[in-house]
Amino acid sequence: MKHEHIVCCHACDELCCVREPQRNGRFLCPRCGTLLFRHRTGMIEKMYAYALASLILFGLVNYFPFLSFEVAGNLSQANFLTSTVYLFKEHEWILAVAVLMTILVVPLMRIMLFLLLFAPLYYGKVPFYAKTVLKVLEHASPWGMLDVFLVGVLVSMVKLVKMGTIVPGTSMWAFVVLVFVMTSMQVSYNPHMVWEIIEEEESKRSAL
Ligand SMILES: [Zn+2]
């Protein structure tokens, strides 16, 4: 049996009854016309693909050298992580922490959370931690907002580039693609749909 449920419009507080929440399309509030949520097939598949691609690209970005420095006539190359270590050694604490957070920690955490959530969903399983991951992503959104993240990355990059020159190689290209893939991942992310799947799974389990 397809369950129907009540959605509260976040613009006018009208309670709307949605009969087929799994149907594809846009659901509008009958009173004010605000978009309640959007449902598209293939979200799980897309999210899994984007998360996997992001993880691979993230690995490439951090494995290959991103900057080259000239230290006492010798050319040495560094990736993001070693650049951060260099910043720490130079006692540029705040900058080092900012680079570490915006370029390494925050994106990796987002990728891992998406992967933890969407890999089991792709194989038709609802993981027991699904609700927790959704809530963490919800609470983390002010920190993970893409525009804020991109500004952070750009500022960190400008500061880093002052230390040396960008190596026009694998790391740089992987970084460019990573920004695009992570943007698409964020755009495709539809938590409402995951809540629907969780609810459906729970009602199935309680019916047994
Ligand atoms: Zn409304």
Short mmCIF file of C-alpha atoms and ligand atoms in Angstrom, two decimals:
data_model
loop_
_atom_site.label_atom_id
_atom_site.label_comp_id
_atom_site.label_asym_id
_atom_site.label_seq_id
_atom_site.Cartn_x
_atom_site.Cartn_y
_atom_site.Cartn_z
CA MET A 1 0.00 0.00 0.00
CA LYS A 2 1.30 3.44 -0.93
CA HIS A 3 1.25 5.61 2.14
CA GLU A 4 0.08 9.20 2.00
CA HIS A 5 1.26 11.82 4.40
CA ILE A 6 0.98 15.38 5.57
CA VAL A 7 3.60 17.97 4.64
CA CYS A 8 3.70 21.40 6.24
CA CYS A 9 4.30 24.27 3.81
CA HIS A 10 7.33 26.19 5.05
CA ALA A 11 6.03 29.44 3.51
CA CYS A 12 2.40 29.65 4.68
CA ASP A 13 2.15 26.78 7.22
CA GLU A 14 -0.66 25.11 5.26
CA LEU A 15 -0.88 21.39 5.94
CA CYS A 16 -0.87 19.62 2.59
CA CYS A 17 -1.84 16.01 2.07
CA VAL A 18 0.50 14.29 -0.39
CA ARG A 19 -1.04 11.07 -1.74
CA GLU A 20 1.88 9.69 -3.74
CA PRO A 21 5.10 11.06 -2.26
CA GLN A 22 7.13 8.63 -4.40
CA ARG A 23 5.68 9.92 -7.67
CA ASN A 24 8.07 11.88 -9.87
CA GLY A 25 7.60 15.60 -10.13
CA ARG A 26 7.27 18.81 -8.18
CA PHE A 27 4.90 19.08 -5.24
CA LEU A 28 3.45 22.55 -4.77
CA CYS A 29 1.49 23.96 -1.85
CA PRO A 30 -2.17 24.23 -2.94
CA ARG A 31 -2.60 27.52 -1.05
CA CYS A 32 0.49 29.58 -1.92
CA GLY A 33 2.18 27.56 -4.66
CA THR A 34 5.52 27.21 -2.83
CA LEU A 35 7.57 24.20 -3.89
CA LEU A 36 7.22 21.66 -1.07
CA PHE A 37 9.67 19.17 -2.50
CA ARG A 38 10.81 17.69 -5.76
CA HIS A 39 11.06 14.04 -6.56
CA ARG A 40 13.23 12.67 -9.34
CA THR A 41 14.14 9.11 -10.15
CA GLY A 42 17.81 8.23 -10.20
CA MET A 43 18.76 10.43 -7.25
CA ILE A 44 20.29 7.51 -5.32
CA GLU A 45 22.26 6.30 -8.37
CA LYS A 46 23.48 9.82 -9.12
CA MET A 47 24.48 10.49 -5.52
CA TYR A 48 26.37 7.21 -5.29
CA ALA A 49 28.19 7.93 -8.56
CA TYR A 50 29.03 11.51 -7.55
CA ALA A 51 30.24 10.43 -4.11
CA LEU A 52 32.46 7.68 -5.58
CA ALA A 53 33.83 10.04 -8.24
CA SER A 54 34.48 12.69 -5.58
CA LEU A 55 36.41 10.24 -3.42
CA ILE A 56 38.64 9.20 -6.33
CA LEU A 57 39.20 12.81 -7.42
CA PHE A 58 39.89 13.81 -3.80
CA GLY A 59 42.56 11.11 -3.67
CA LEU A 60 44.14 12.33 -6.92
CA VAL A 61 44.08 15.98 -5.78
CA ASN A 62 45.88 15.10 -2.57
CA TYR A 63 48.29 12.54 -3.95
CA PHE A 64 49.82 14.52 -6.79
CA PRO A 65 51.81 17.74 -6.21
CA PHE A 66 49.82 20.94 -6.33
CA LEU A 67 52.48 23.55 -5.64
CA SER A 68 56.15 23.90 -6.46
CA PHE A 69 58.53 25.95 -4.36
CA GLU A 70 62.01 27.13 -4.92
CA VAL A 71 63.95 26.68 -1.70
CA ALA A 72 67.57 27.83 -1.93
CA GLY A 73 67.72 27.22 -5.67
CA ASN A 74 66.19 23.76 -5.38
CA LEU A 75 62.76 23.10 -6.81
CA SER A 76 60.56 21.10 -4.48
CA GLN A 77 56.96 20.09 -4.93
CA ALA A 78 54.19 19.76 -2.39
CA ASN A 79 50.64 18.48 -2.31
CA PHE A 80 47.85 20.01 -0.20
CA LEU A 81 48.76 18.10 2.93
CA THR A 82 52.48 18.87 2.80
CA SER A 83 51.66 22.53 2.06
CA THR A 84 49.68 22.60 5.30
CA VAL A 85 52.59 21.06 7.19
CA TYR A 86 54.81 23.77 5.66
CA LEU A 87 52.39 26.46 6.86
CA PHE A 88 52.47 24.99 10.38
CA LYS A 89 56.27 25.05 10.32
CA GLU A 90 56.14 28.70 9.28
CA HIS A 91 53.87 29.36 12.29
CA GLU A 92 51.01 30.42 10.06
CA TRP A 93 48.59 28.68 12.44
CA ILE A 94 45.30 30.28 11.43
CA LEU A 95 45.97 29.91 7.72
CA ALA A 96 47.13 26.32 8.16
CA VAL A 97 43.95 25.42 10.06
CA ALA A 98 41.79 27.24 7.47
CA VAL A 99 43.44 25.39 4.59
CA LEU A 100 43.22 22.08 6.44
CA MET A 101 39.51 22.56 7.16
CA THR A 102 38.29 23.98 3.84
CA ILE A 103 40.39 21.91 1.47
CA LEU A 104 40.80 18.66 3.34
CA VAL A 105 38.63 17.94 6.39
CA VAL A 106 35.21 19.39 5.47
CA PRO A 107 35.04 18.09 1.87
CA LEU A 108 36.32 14.64 2.89
CA MET A 109 33.74 14.43 5.68
CA ARG A 110 30.93 15.37 3.30
CA ILE A 111 32.07 12.85 0.70
CA MET A 112 32.32 10.09 3.32
CA LEU A 113 28.89 10.87 4.81
CA PHE A 114 27.27 10.83 1.37
CA LEU A 115 29.05 7.59 0.53
CA LEU A 116 28.02 5.95 3.84
CA LEU A 117 24.43 6.91 3.18
CA PHE A 118 24.06 6.28 -0.55
CA ALA A 119 26.22 3.19 -1.10
CA PRO A 120 23.87 0.92 0.94
CA LEU A 121 20.79 2.67 -0.51
CA TYR A 122 22.11 1.96 -4.00
CA TYR A 123 22.18 -1.75 -3.14
CA GLY A 124 18.64 -1.55 -1.78
CA LYS A 125 19.50 -1.51 1.92
CA VAL A 126 18.56 1.19 4.41
CA PRO A 127 21.52 1.46 6.81
CA PHE A 128 20.69 1.60 10.54
CA TYR A 129 22.58 4.91 10.81
CA ALA A 130 20.67 6.57 7.93
CA LYS A 131 18.69 8.91 10.20
CA THR A 132 21.82 9.99 12.07
CA VAL A 133 23.70 10.75 8.83
CA LEU A 134 20.74 12.77 7.49
CA LYS A 135 20.58 14.80 10.70
CA VAL A 136 24.34 15.40 10.72
CA LEU A 137 24.17 16.59 7.09
CA GLU A 138 21.23 18.84 8.02
CA HIS A 139 23.10 20.38 10.97
CA ALA A 140 26.32 20.62 9.01
CA SER A 141 24.70 22.45 6.10
CA PRO A 142 25.46 25.99 7.35
CA TRP A 143 29.13 24.90 7.46
CA GLY A 144 29.02 22.88 4.31
CA MET A 145 27.16 25.42 2.20
CA LEU A 146 28.82 25.27 -1.12
CA ASP A 147 29.24 29.00 -1.65
CA VAL A 148 30.90 29.43 1.74
CA PHE A 149 33.05 26.40 1.03
CA LEU A 150 34.09 27.68 -2.40
CA VAL A 151 35.00 31.12 -1.02
CA GLY A 152 37.05 29.37 1.68
CA VAL A 153 38.80 27.26 -0.93
CA LEU A 154 39.54 30.29 -3.12
CA VAL A 155 40.93 32.32 -0.21
CA SER A 156 43.09 29.39 0.88
CA MET A 157 44.26 28.84 -2.68
CA VAL A 158 45.23 32.49 -3.17
CA LYS A 159 47.21 32.36 0.09
CA LEU A 160 48.84 29.06 -0.87
CA VAL A 161 49.75 30.22 -4.35
CA LYS A 162 51.70 33.11 -2.79
CA MET A 163 54.04 30.48 -1.35
CA GLY A 164 54.84 28.90 -4.67
CA THR A 165 53.52 28.21 -8.15
CA ILE A 166 50.67 25.89 -9.07
CA VAL A 167 51.83 22.74 -10.83
CA PRO A 168 49.65 22.46 -13.96
CA GLY A 169 49.25 18.71 -13.60
CA THR A 170 46.98 15.92 -12.39
CA SER A 171 46.28 17.52 -9.02
CA MET A 172 45.13 20.84 -10.50
CA TRP A 173 42.83 19.25 -13.10
CA ALA A 174 41.43 16.79 -10.59
CA PHE A 175 40.71 19.74 -8.30
CA VAL A 176 38.80 21.61 -11.03
CA VAL A 177 36.71 18.50 -11.81
CA LEU A 178 36.19 17.83 -8.08
CA VAL A 179 34.63 21.28 -7.61
CA PHE A 180 32.18 20.54 -10.44
CA VAL A 181 31.34 17.04 -9.20
CA MET A 182 30.82 18.23 -5.61
CA THR A 183 28.58 21.06 -6.86
CA SER A 184 26.46 18.57 -8.85
CA MET A 185 26.35 16.28 -5.81
CA GLN A 186 25.04 19.10 -3.63
CA VAL A 187 22.43 20.09 -6.26
CA SER A 188 21.19 16.49 -6.66
CA TYR A 189 21.01 15.83 -2.92
CA ASN A 190 17.39 15.44 -1.87
CA PRO A 191 17.08 14.49 1.82
CA HIS A 192 13.28 14.39 1.60
CA MET A 193 13.46 11.42 -0.73
CA VAL A 194 15.74 9.53 1.67
CA TRP A 195 13.30 10.17 4.56
CA GLU A 196 10.56 8.72 2.34
CA ILE A 197 12.60 5.58 1.74
CA ILE A 198 13.35 5.20 5.47
CA GLU A 199 9.68 5.61 6.35
CA GLU A 200 8.60 3.09 3.71
CA GLU A 201 11.18 0.59 5.00
CA GLU A 202 10.01 1.03 8.60
CA SER A 203 6.35 0.60 7.71
CA LYS A 204 7.26 -2.55 5.77
CA ARG A 205 9.16 -3.90 8.77
CA SER A 206 6.34 -3.17 11.21
CA ALA A 207 3.82 -4.84 8.87
CA LEU A 208 5.75 -8.12 9.04
ZN ZN B 1 1.91 27.37 1.27
#
